[in-house]
Amino acid sequence: MPRLRWLMIVLCFAATTINYVDRATIAVAAPFMARDLNISPATLGFLLGAFFWTYAVMQLPFGLLVDRLGVRKTYSIAVLWWSICTALTSVVNGAASIFGLRLALGIGEAGSYPSNAKVASLWFPKQERGLAAGIFDSGSRAGAAISIPFVAFLIATLGWRVAFIAAGSLGFIWTIFWWVLYRDPDKHLRVTLKELATLRAAQPTQPASRGSWRAMLRHRTVWGMMIGFFCANFVFYFYATWFPTYLVQAHGFSLKDLGIAGMLPGLASIPSAWLGGWTSDRLFRAGWSLTAARKTCLVGGLLVSSVIALTAFIDSAFWCVAILCVSFAGIAFTGANIWSLPSDVAPDPSYVATLGGIQNSAANIAGIITSSFTGIMVGLTHGSFIIPLCVTGAFSVFGALSYLLLVGRIEPLILSPAISSATVAQPYAHPVQD
């Protein structure tokens, strides 16, 4: 195998980390922006969720672009776009300007995960994609963890406006490294013909499938992926949007406390993401079916994450943070396997980024709902987070059931509308109406 595959997935990890630093900067700055710009809790929740409107809608278009134009160009454009939007947030003067820039930010950041899934499918064989997905997906946890002390320090010393400029600059630096270092395996000068042949031999060529991306929506497995990921993101986006405000308002954390304790759940989730991917790969190599290996980790991780509901009834700040660490470690464990699925079940390699965009589009509707729902409930209950936390825990359980019961066998989908004898023998691999 080309050793360069690890460099490529580390570049994806770095981009995802920057993605979430830029995305989460407003979550840390939110209490201070709200104070300076006179923004109410309900309006703040609306603004935090605005990003997800365009982020969810643009997943599929970006997935199609990645599959058609290539990941090198598309990823570069996406990172430059969202970095500019992040930096421009430093000059906002009210809710309207924040809303516009959050919408624009969502457009650019939509290119990240479809690109990551494509890189993993091109550079990694099936038995290593879980770990590859765990590595790039852990960037979301690293970004969320880093942003809290990083942004808190900048706010305390230079103000929240400088924090957005600093966060936005990271993407420009990454783009230079990406453009210089990244090539697809068959175009990279440092990949020998022998290495390329070994990699391709471990990636069985699938016959080209007829149909379009719409045909994938006829499969129950795809809907199970979309619903399960939606539920997982419902949990994750509480952390990415309201978690810092929750620690400040519900547990009285100071800015210094927030910078220290606020990063712990994110740090705990990074090795958990790697472990989730490694575990499913290890089970597969040990003789488990790919379905059993992936589903065991998907369902188990989501069930563990449901403990977030317990924090609604705990007054101790220490135990609250400890339980949140466990919950977000569970989500990270699941996430590595969620992002293995597009490569595992895509009809052929030309659909990987497209399928990744489909599942991520549905999943990120959760960002709109989580942030807005939490803001409304906190406002109606005069600062209480009990209802949002309990609902979030319930979604973890529902997501586990979705992966267990709706997702069928983890194998390439068949897009042909024709019904054959194989349709009866392998119902999960074929359209719902079959």
Tab-separated table of C-alpha atoms in Angstrom:
chain	number	residue	atom	x	y	z
A	1	MET	CA	0.000	0.000	0.000
A	2	PRO	CA	1.242	3.545	-0.683
A	3	ARG	CA	2.421	5.068	2.576
A	4	LEU	CA	1.297	8.421	1.235
A	5	ARG	CA	-2.290	7.463	2.046
A	6	TRP	CA	-1.650	8.456	5.653
A	7	LEU	CA	-0.464	11.909	4.631
A	8	MET	CA	-3.602	12.390	2.544
A	9	ILE	CA	-5.939	11.413	5.372
A	10	VAL	CA	-4.012	13.645	7.807
A	11	LEU	CA	-4.587	16.549	5.405
A	12	CYS	CA	-8.304	15.712	5.557
A	13	PHE	CA	-8.097	15.622	9.349
A	14	ALA	CA	-6.492	19.085	9.346
A	15	ALA	CA	-9.158	20.502	7.023
A	16	THR	CA	-11.953	19.063	9.149
A	17	THR	CA	-10.332	20.496	12.275
A	18	ILE	CA	-10.224	23.948	10.684
A	19	ASN	CA	-13.793	23.467	9.466
A	20	TYR	CA	-14.994	22.998	13.016
A	21	VAL	CA	-12.799	25.713	14.513
A	22	ASP	CA	-14.385	28.147	12.058
A	23	ARG	CA	-17.844	26.726	12.643
A	24	ALA	CA	-17.595	26.615	16.440
A	25	THR	CA	-15.981	30.001	16.943
A	26	ILE	CA	-19.410	31.598	17.100
A	27	ALA	CA	-20.526	29.056	19.722
A	28	VAL	CA	-17.789	30.237	22.084
A	29	ALA	CA	-18.222	33.894	21.165
A	30	ALA	CA	-22.032	33.755	21.282
A	31	PRO	CA	-22.561	34.959	24.893
A	32	PHE	CA	-20.283	37.950	24.280
A	33	MET	CA	-21.682	38.765	20.839
A	34	ALA	CA	-25.213	38.569	22.259
A	35	ARG	CA	-24.276	40.988	25.031
A	36	ASP	CA	-22.524	43.475	22.742
A	37	LEU	CA	-25.134	43.358	19.971
A	38	ASN	CA	-28.265	42.980	22.176
A	39	ILE	CA	-29.344	39.587	20.809
A	40	SER	CA	-32.001	37.554	22.682
A	41	PRO	CA	-31.639	33.788	23.432
A	42	ALA	CA	-34.298	32.844	20.854
A	43	THR	CA	-32.660	35.000	18.180
A	44	LEU	CA	-29.260	33.616	19.115
A	45	GLY	CA	-30.531	30.071	18.650
A	46	PHE	CA	-31.913	31.066	15.251
A	47	LEU	CA	-28.559	32.553	14.227
A	48	LEU	CA	-26.599	29.525	15.427
A	49	GLY	CA	-28.838	27.329	13.300
A	50	ALA	CA	-28.708	29.506	10.159
A	51	PHE	CA	-25.420	27.934	9.101
A	52	PHE	CA	-27.073	24.536	8.748
A	53	TRP	CA	-29.680	25.710	6.266
A	54	THR	CA	-27.187	26.137	3.441
A	55	TYR	CA	-24.828	23.489	4.814
A	56	ALA	CA	-27.531	20.834	4.529
A	57	VAL	CA	-28.798	21.992	1.135
A	58	MET	CA	-25.340	22.177	-0.458
A	59	GLN	CA	-24.154	18.704	0.581
A	60	LEU	CA	-25.516	16.963	-2.507
A	61	PRO	CA	-24.327	19.593	-5.032
A	62	PHE	CA	-20.845	19.491	-3.515
A	63	GLY	CA	-20.850	15.694	-3.537
A	64	LEU	CA	-21.712	15.734	-7.240
A	65	LEU	CA	-18.953	18.291	-7.900
A	66	VAL	CA	-16.358	16.211	-6.053
A	67	ASP	CA	-17.260	13.087	-8.037
A	68	ARG	CA	-17.165	14.980	-11.341
A	69	LEU	CA	-14.446	17.643	-10.982
A	70	GLY	CA	-12.117	15.872	-8.573
A	71	VAL	CA	-11.377	16.334	-4.907
A	72	ARG	CA	-8.234	18.471	-5.276
A	73	LYS	CA	-9.955	21.435	-6.931
A	74	THR	CA	-13.254	21.181	-5.112
A	75	TYR	CA	-11.759	20.969	-1.629
A	76	SER	CA	-9.523	23.984	-2.286
A	77	ILE	CA	-12.470	26.132	-3.377
A	78	ALA	CA	-14.553	25.035	-0.395
A	79	VAL	CA	-11.886	25.845	2.211
A	80	LEU	CA	-11.069	29.243	0.714
A	81	TRP	CA	-14.768	30.143	0.606
A	82	TRP	CA	-15.511	29.279	4.230
A	83	SER	CA	-12.297	30.923	5.467
A	84	ILE	CA	-13.267	34.237	3.883
A	85	CYS	CA	-16.734	34.038	5.450
A	86	THR	CA	-15.260	33.323	8.873
A	87	ALA	CA	-12.893	36.274	8.711
A	88	LEU	CA	-15.688	38.614	7.563
A	89	THR	CA	-17.726	37.752	10.668
A	90	SER	CA	-15.347	40.044	12.546
A	91	VAL	CA	-17.123	43.101	11.097
A	92	VAL	CA	-20.771	42.188	11.818
A	93	ASN	CA	-22.924	44.829	13.492
A	94	GLY	CA	-26.176	43.000	14.148
A	95	ALA	CA	-28.308	39.909	13.695
A	96	ALA	CA	-28.899	40.483	9.952
A	97	SER	CA	-25.209	40.550	9.027
A	98	ILE	CA	-24.500	37.512	11.219
A	99	PHE	CA	-27.350	35.639	9.541
A	100	GLY	CA	-26.044	36.392	6.037
A	101	LEU	CA	-22.499	35.307	6.788
A	102	ARG	CA	-23.638	32.139	8.532
A	103	LEU	CA	-25.605	31.205	5.420
A	104	ALA	CA	-22.539	31.863	3.256
A	105	LEU	CA	-20.312	29.872	5.621
A	106	GLY	CA	-22.586	26.844	5.276
A	107	ILE	CA	-22.175	26.855	1.492
A	108	GLY	CA	-18.396	26.518	1.675
A	109	GLU	CA	-18.203	24.074	4.569
A	110	ALA	CA	-20.574	21.698	2.789
A	111	GLY	CA	-17.643	20.572	0.648
A	112	SER	CA	-15.610	19.110	3.500
A	113	TYR	CA	-17.111	15.717	4.314
A	114	PRO	CA	-17.976	14.596	0.755
A	115	SER	CA	-14.333	15.387	-0.095
A	116	ASN	CA	-13.065	13.428	2.912
A	117	ALA	CA	-15.151	10.390	1.977
A	118	LYS	CA	-13.812	10.545	-1.577
A	119	VAL	CA	-10.186	10.692	-0.432
A	120	ALA	CA	-10.712	7.679	1.852
A	121	SER	CA	-12.301	5.684	-0.977
A	122	LEU	CA	-9.450	6.503	-3.384
A	123	TRP	CA	-6.515	5.897	-1.031
A	124	PHE	CA	-7.716	3.147	1.343
A	125	PRO	CA	-8.886	-0.450	0.884
A	126	LYS	CA	-12.143	-1.577	2.456
A	127	GLN	CA	-10.493	-3.179	5.479
A	128	GLU	CA	-8.828	0.134	6.459
A	129	ARG	CA	-11.549	2.655	5.640
A	130	GLY	CA	-13.011	2.570	9.127
A	131	LEU	CA	-9.762	3.834	10.594
A	132	ALA	CA	-9.356	6.353	7.773
A	133	ALA	CA	-12.853	7.688	8.427
A	134	GLY	CA	-12.143	7.753	12.155
A	135	ILE	CA	-9.056	9.879	11.557
A	136	PHE	CA	-10.664	12.501	9.339
A	137	ASP	CA	-13.894	12.554	11.344
A	138	SER	CA	-11.956	13.111	14.581
A	139	GLY	CA	-11.023	16.474	13.108
A	140	SER	CA	-14.535	17.646	13.948
A	141	ARG	CA	-13.927	16.802	17.618
A	142	ALA	CA	-10.436	18.292	17.571
A	143	GLY	CA	-11.802	21.481	16.045
A	144	ALA	CA	-14.585	21.719	18.583
A	145	ALA	CA	-12.133	21.113	21.427
A	146	ILE	CA	-9.439	23.465	20.158
A	147	SER	CA	-11.865	26.270	19.407
A	148	ILE	CA	-12.965	26.598	23.038
A	149	PRO	CA	-9.585	27.472	24.662
A	150	PHE	CA	-8.294	29.115	21.470
A	151	VAL	CA	-11.268	31.425	21.035
A	152	ALA	CA	-11.732	31.962	24.771
A	153	PHE	CA	-8.124	33.168	25.023
A	154	LEU	CA	-8.500	35.519	22.068
A	155	ILE	CA	-11.763	36.925	23.405
A	156	ALA	CA	-10.259	37.500	26.840
A	157	THR	CA	-7.197	39.265	25.433
A	158	LEU	CA	-8.206	40.854	22.115
A	159	GLY	CA	-11.994	40.567	21.821
A	160	TRP	CA	-14.334	38.310	19.876
A	161	ARG	CA	-13.857	40.102	16.558
A	162	VAL	CA	-10.156	39.203	16.423
A	163	ALA	CA	-11.078	35.576	17.157
A	164	PHE	CA	-12.926	35.331	13.829
A	165	ILE	CA	-9.993	36.807	11.899
A	166	ALA	CA	-7.578	34.333	13.492
A	167	ALA	CA	-9.872	31.363	12.815
A	168	GLY	CA	-10.407	32.384	9.196
A	169	SER	CA	-6.678	32.637	8.497
A	170	LEU	CA	-6.129	28.931	9.194
A	171	GLY	CA	-7.898	27.837	6.014
A	172	PHE	CA	-5.661	29.927	3.753
A	173	ILE	CA	-2.576	28.204	5.169
A	174	TRP	CA	-4.136	24.748	4.734
A	175	THR	CA	-5.052	25.400	1.084
A	176	ILE	CA	-1.408	26.019	0.186
A	177	PHE	CA	-0.340	22.668	1.655
A	178	TRP	CA	-3.284	20.835	0.044
A	179	TRP	CA	-2.651	22.235	-3.428
A	180	VAL	CA	1.053	21.353	-3.279
A	181	LEU	CA	0.766	17.893	-1.685
A	182	TYR	CA	-2.490	16.302	-2.808
A	183	ARG	CA	-2.999	14.204	-5.938
A	184	ASP	CA	-5.196	11.182	-6.566
A	185	PRO	CA	-3.213	7.908	-6.338
A	186	ASP	CA	-3.108	7.352	-10.091
A	187	LYS	CA	-1.750	10.896	-10.642
A	188	HIS	CA	0.753	11.077	-7.795
A	189	LEU	CA	4.374	10.907	-8.911
A	190	ARG	CA	5.496	9.253	-5.659
A	191	VAL	CA	3.090	6.330	-6.002
A	192	THR	CA	4.791	3.520	-7.908
A	193	LEU	CA	2.969	1.308	-10.369
A	194	LYS	CA	3.405	-1.617	-7.976
A	195	GLU	CA	1.902	0.346	-5.079
A	196	LEU	CA	-0.982	1.519	-7.241
A	197	ALA	CA	-1.645	-2.043	-8.401
A	198	THR	CA	-1.622	-3.276	-4.770
A	199	LEU	CA	-4.073	-0.565	-3.744
A	200	ARG	CA	-6.406	-1.241	-6.654
A	201	ALA	CA	-6.292	-4.991	-6.009
A	202	ALA	CA	-7.607	-4.304	-2.490
A	203	GLN	CA	-10.402	-2.172	-3.939
A	204	PRO	CA	-12.417	-4.586	-6.105
A	205	THR	CA	-13.755	-2.818	-9.146
A	206	GLN	CA	-17.513	-2.674	-9.025
A	207	PRO	CA	-19.494	-2.683	-12.263
A	208	ALA	CA	-20.849	0.722	-13.231
A	209	SER	CA	-24.387	1.099	-11.953
A	210	ARG	CA	-27.192	2.538	-13.980
A	211	GLY	CA	-29.270	5.367	-12.632
A	212	SER	CA	-28.704	8.693	-10.926
A	213	TRP	CA	-28.295	9.848	-7.360
A	214	ARG	CA	-32.099	9.864	-7.083
A	215	ALA	CA	-32.114	6.113	-7.574
A	216	MET	CA	-30.192	5.680	-4.337
A	217	LEU	CA	-33.073	7.260	-2.435
A	218	ARG	CA	-35.212	4.237	-3.363
A	219	HIS	CA	-33.128	2.077	-1.019
A	220	ARG	CA	-34.082	1.529	2.596
A	221	THR	CA	-30.428	1.422	3.602
A	222	VAL	CA	-29.877	4.985	2.379
A	223	TRP	CA	-32.854	6.234	4.393
A	224	GLY	CA	-31.548	4.395	7.436
A	225	MET	CA	-28.176	6.090	6.985
A	226	MET	CA	-29.842	9.492	6.699
A	227	ILE	CA	-32.077	9.061	9.761
A	228	GLY	CA	-29.353	7.488	11.903
A	229	PHE	CA	-26.878	10.245	11.075
A	230	PHE	CA	-29.552	12.884	11.753
A	231	CYS	CA	-29.977	11.474	15.264
A	232	ALA	CA	-26.224	11.326	15.894
A	233	ASN	CA	-25.853	14.926	14.772
A	234	PHE	CA	-28.691	16.014	17.033
A	235	VAL	CA	-26.404	15.065	19.911
A	236	PHE	CA	-23.207	16.398	18.400
A	237	TYR	CA	-24.627	19.784	17.499
A	238	PHE	CA	-25.745	20.469	21.027
A	239	TYR	CA	-22.053	20.369	21.822
A	240	ALA	CA	-21.062	22.396	18.746
A	241	THR	CA	-23.607	25.182	19.305
A	242	TRP	CA	-24.987	25.425	22.863
A	243	PHE	CA	-22.432	23.593	25.001
A	244	PRO	CA	-20.306	26.649	25.944
A	245	THR	CA	-23.412	28.703	26.733
A	246	TYR	CA	-24.783	25.775	28.774
A	247	LEU	CA	-21.652	25.663	30.946
A	248	VAL	CA	-21.745	29.428	31.468
A	249	GLN	CA	-25.473	29.748	32.206
A	250	ALA	CA	-26.316	26.455	33.931
A	251	HIS	CA	-23.089	25.871	35.869
A	252	GLY	CA	-21.657	29.365	36.235
A	253	PHE	CA	-18.413	28.746	34.365
A	254	SER	CA	-16.100	31.727	33.957
A	255	LEU	CA	-14.259	32.335	30.708
A	256	LYS	CA	-11.164	30.729	32.255
A	257	ASP	CA	-13.156	27.683	33.409
A	258	LEU	CA	-14.722	27.405	29.969
A	259	GLY	CA	-11.323	27.375	28.299
A	260	ILE	CA	-10.147	24.456	30.442
A	261	ALA	CA	-13.145	22.209	31.144
A	262	GLY	CA	-14.995	23.043	27.950
A	263	MET	CA	-12.422	21.301	25.787
A	264	LEU	CA	-12.449	17.992	27.681
A	265	PRO	CA	-15.387	16.281	25.869
A	266	GLY	CA	-13.812	17.131	22.536
A	267	LEU	CA	-10.433	15.759	23.595
A	268	ALA	CA	-12.013	12.559	24.899
A	269	SER	CA	-13.779	12.023	21.586
A	270	ILE	CA	-10.648	12.172	19.393
A	271	PRO	CA	-9.142	8.783	20.390
A	272	SER	CA	-12.682	7.392	20.542
A	273	ALA	CA	-13.155	8.192	16.835
A	274	TRP	CA	-9.941	6.353	15.960
A	275	LEU	CA	-10.970	3.450	18.185
A	276	GLY	CA	-14.395	3.251	16.531
A	277	GLY	CA	-12.901	2.979	13.064
A	278	TRP	CA	-10.155	0.569	14.142
A	279	THR	CA	-12.638	-1.657	15.976
A	280	SER	CA	-14.943	-2.181	13.019
A	281	ASP	CA	-11.971	-2.786	10.694
A	282	ARG	CA	-10.487	-5.251	13.182
A	283	LEU	CA	-13.770	-7.139	13.515
A	284	PHE	CA	-14.047	-7.321	9.725
A	285	ARG	CA	-10.506	-8.651	9.353
A	286	ALA	CA	-11.230	-11.178	12.130
A	287	GLY	CA	-13.967	-12.748	10.016
A	288	TRP	CA	-17.087	-10.811	10.971
A	289	SER	CA	-19.273	-9.731	8.112
A	290	LEU	CA	-18.907	-6.075	7.169
A	291	THR	CA	-22.533	-5.601	8.230
A	292	ALA	CA	-21.959	-6.990	11.713
A	293	ALA	CA	-18.674	-5.119	12.178
A	294	ARG	CA	-20.077	-1.716	11.183
A	295	LYS	CA	-23.472	-2.075	12.887
A	296	THR	CA	-22.001	-3.215	16.195
A	297	CYS	CA	-20.010	0.005	16.407
A	298	LEU	CA	-22.786	2.229	15.054
A	299	VAL	CA	-25.421	0.987	17.495
A	300	GLY	CA	-23.098	0.648	20.489
A	301	GLY	CA	-21.679	4.145	20.144
A	302	LEU	CA	-25.099	5.779	19.890
A	303	LEU	CA	-26.421	3.937	22.936
A	304	VAL	CA	-23.440	5.124	24.960
A	305	SER	CA	-24.011	8.707	23.807
A	306	SER	CA	-27.560	8.681	25.210
A	307	VAL	CA	-26.121	9.278	28.704
A	308	ILE	CA	-26.179	12.991	27.835
A	309	ALA	CA	-29.743	13.010	29.204
A	310	LEU	CA	-28.394	12.324	32.692
A	311	THR	CA	-26.711	15.742	32.837
A	312	ALA	CA	-30.151	17.348	33.039
A	313	PHE	CA	-30.490	16.031	36.602
A	314	ILE	CA	-26.942	16.577	37.900
A	315	ASP	CA	-25.923	19.749	39.722
A	316	SER	CA	-22.228	18.923	40.007
A	317	ALA	CA	-20.221	20.645	37.277
A	318	PHE	CA	-17.528	17.958	37.564
A	319	TRP	CA	-19.893	15.043	36.949
A	320	CYS	CA	-21.714	16.963	34.258
A	321	VAL	CA	-18.507	17.439	32.266
A	322	ALA	CA	-17.493	13.811	32.926
A	323	ILE	CA	-20.776	12.466	31.547
A	324	LEU	CA	-20.579	14.770	28.543
A	325	CYS	CA	-17.097	13.369	27.856
A	326	VAL	CA	-18.560	9.852	27.765
A	327	SER	CA	-21.484	10.952	25.595
A	328	PHE	CA	-19.370	12.684	22.981
A	329	ALA	CA	-16.862	9.839	22.969
A	330	GLY	CA	-19.800	7.599	22.043
A	331	ILE	CA	-20.801	9.881	19.183
A	332	ALA	CA	-17.217	9.945	17.907
A	333	PHE	CA	-17.022	6.130	18.067
A	334	THR	CA	-20.156	6.012	15.919
A	335	GLY	CA	-19.017	8.756	13.537
A	336	ALA	CA	-16.032	6.828	12.225
A	337	ASN	CA	-18.382	4.099	11.028
A	338	ILE	CA	-20.974	6.528	9.695
A	339	TRP	CA	-18.353	7.890	7.316
A	340	SER	CA	-17.227	4.422	6.271
A	341	LEU	CA	-20.699	3.711	4.908
A	342	PRO	CA	-20.583	5.839	1.713
A	343	SER	CA	-17.561	3.890	0.474
A	344	ASP	CA	-19.048	0.593	1.683
A	345	VAL	CA	-22.453	0.892	0.025
A	346	ALA	CA	-21.937	3.243	-2.943
A	347	PRO	CA	-23.032	1.515	-6.164
A	348	ASP	CA	-19.581	2.180	-7.629
A	349	PRO	CA	-16.641	4.536	-6.833
A	350	SER	CA	-18.125	7.409	-8.848
A	351	TYR	CA	-21.000	7.695	-6.349
A	352	VAL	CA	-19.019	7.859	-3.077
A	353	ALA	CA	-18.977	11.649	-2.560
A	354	THR	CA	-22.535	11.930	-3.835
A	355	LEU	CA	-23.802	9.379	-1.309
A	356	GLY	CA	-21.757	11.054	1.408
A	357	GLY	CA	-23.450	14.325	0.511
A	358	ILE	CA	-26.913	12.736	0.646
A	359	GLN	CA	-26.487	11.341	4.155
A	360	ASN	CA	-24.779	14.487	5.408
A	361	SER	CA	-27.497	16.708	3.960
A	362	ALA	CA	-30.183	14.935	5.962
A	363	ALA	CA	-27.955	14.741	9.028
A	364	ASN	CA	-27.303	18.448	9.197
A	365	ILE	CA	-30.946	19.372	9.308
A	366	ALA	CA	-30.374	18.379	12.931
A	367	GLY	CA	-28.156	21.426	13.311
A	368	ILE	CA	-31.069	23.708	12.438
A	369	ILE	CA	-33.426	21.933	14.793
A	370	THR	CA	-31.008	21.446	17.706
A	371	SER	CA	-29.848	25.038	17.903
A	372	SER	CA	-33.288	26.586	17.393
A	373	PHE	CA	-35.133	24.094	19.629
A	374	THR	CA	-32.629	24.566	22.440
A	375	GLY	CA	-32.828	28.343	22.200
A	376	ILE	CA	-36.620	28.321	22.309
A	377	MET	CA	-36.777	25.889	25.241
A	378	VAL	CA	-34.157	27.808	27.230
A	379	GLY	CA	-36.111	31.001	26.661
A	380	LEU	CA	-39.493	29.484	27.593
A	381	THR	CA	-38.164	27.762	30.731
A	382	HIS	CA	-36.183	30.780	31.916
A	383	GLY	CA	-32.730	29.282	31.383
A	384	SER	CA	-33.371	25.568	32.000
A	385	PHE	CA	-31.643	22.981	29.777
A	386	ILE	CA	-33.575	19.955	31.122
A	387	ILE	CA	-35.902	19.504	28.131
A	388	PRO	CA	-33.188	19.927	25.431
A	389	LEU	CA	-30.849	17.456	27.166
A	390	CYS	CA	-33.525	14.785	27.621
A	391	VAL	CA	-34.702	15.105	24.025
A	392	THR	CA	-31.104	14.879	22.821
A	393	GLY	CA	-30.581	11.628	24.738
A	394	ALA	CA	-33.760	10.167	23.249
A	395	PHE	CA	-32.486	10.879	19.731
A	396	SER	CA	-29.380	8.799	20.469
A	397	VAL	CA	-31.541	5.757	21.150
A	398	PHE	CA	-33.683	6.387	18.088
A	399	GLY	CA	-30.566	6.648	15.935
A	400	ALA	CA	-29.284	3.310	17.231
A	401	LEU	CA	-32.589	1.694	16.255
A	402	SER	CA	-32.367	3.225	12.793
A	403	TYR	CA	-28.959	1.698	12.080
A	404	LEU	CA	-30.037	-1.616	13.565
A	405	LEU	CA	-33.409	-1.988	11.851
A	406	LEU	CA	-33.516	0.250	8.758
A	407	VAL	CA	-30.011	-0.175	7.381
A	408	GLY	CA	-29.720	-3.505	5.616
A	409	ARG	CA	-26.588	-5.407	4.638
A	410	ILE	CA	-23.510	-3.238	4.237
A	411	GLU	CA	-22.756	-3.917	0.586
A	412	PRO	CA	-22.861	-1.972	-2.706
A	413	LEU	CA	-26.334	-0.825	-3.709
A	414	ILE	CA	-27.782	-1.873	-7.031
A	415	LEU	CA	-29.346	1.023	-8.941
A	416	SER	CA	-30.819	-0.967	-11.796
A	417	PRO	CA	-34.634	-0.869	-11.661
A	418	ALA	CA	-34.813	-4.382	-13.004
A	419	ILE	CA	-36.185	-7.063	-10.662
A	420	SER	CA	-34.375	-10.378	-10.684
A	421	SER	CA	-34.195	-13.503	-8.600
A	422	ALA	CA	-31.373	-11.874	-6.642
A	423	THR	CA	-33.838	-9.255	-5.508
A	424	VAL	CA	-35.688	-11.806	-3.409
A	425	ALA	CA	-32.519	-13.359	-2.044
A	426	GLN	CA	-30.947	-10.015	-1.108
A	427	PRO	CA	-33.790	-7.634	-0.212
A	428	TYR	CA	-31.632	-5.082	1.606
A	429	ALA	CA	-29.396	-4.551	-1.385
A	430	HIS	CA	-32.277	-3.517	-3.620
A	431	PRO	CA	-34.819	-0.726	-3.816
A	432	VAL	CA	-37.469	-0.412	-1.117
A	433	GLN	CA	-40.374	-1.208	-3.415
A	434	ASP	CA	-38.755	-4.475	-4.504
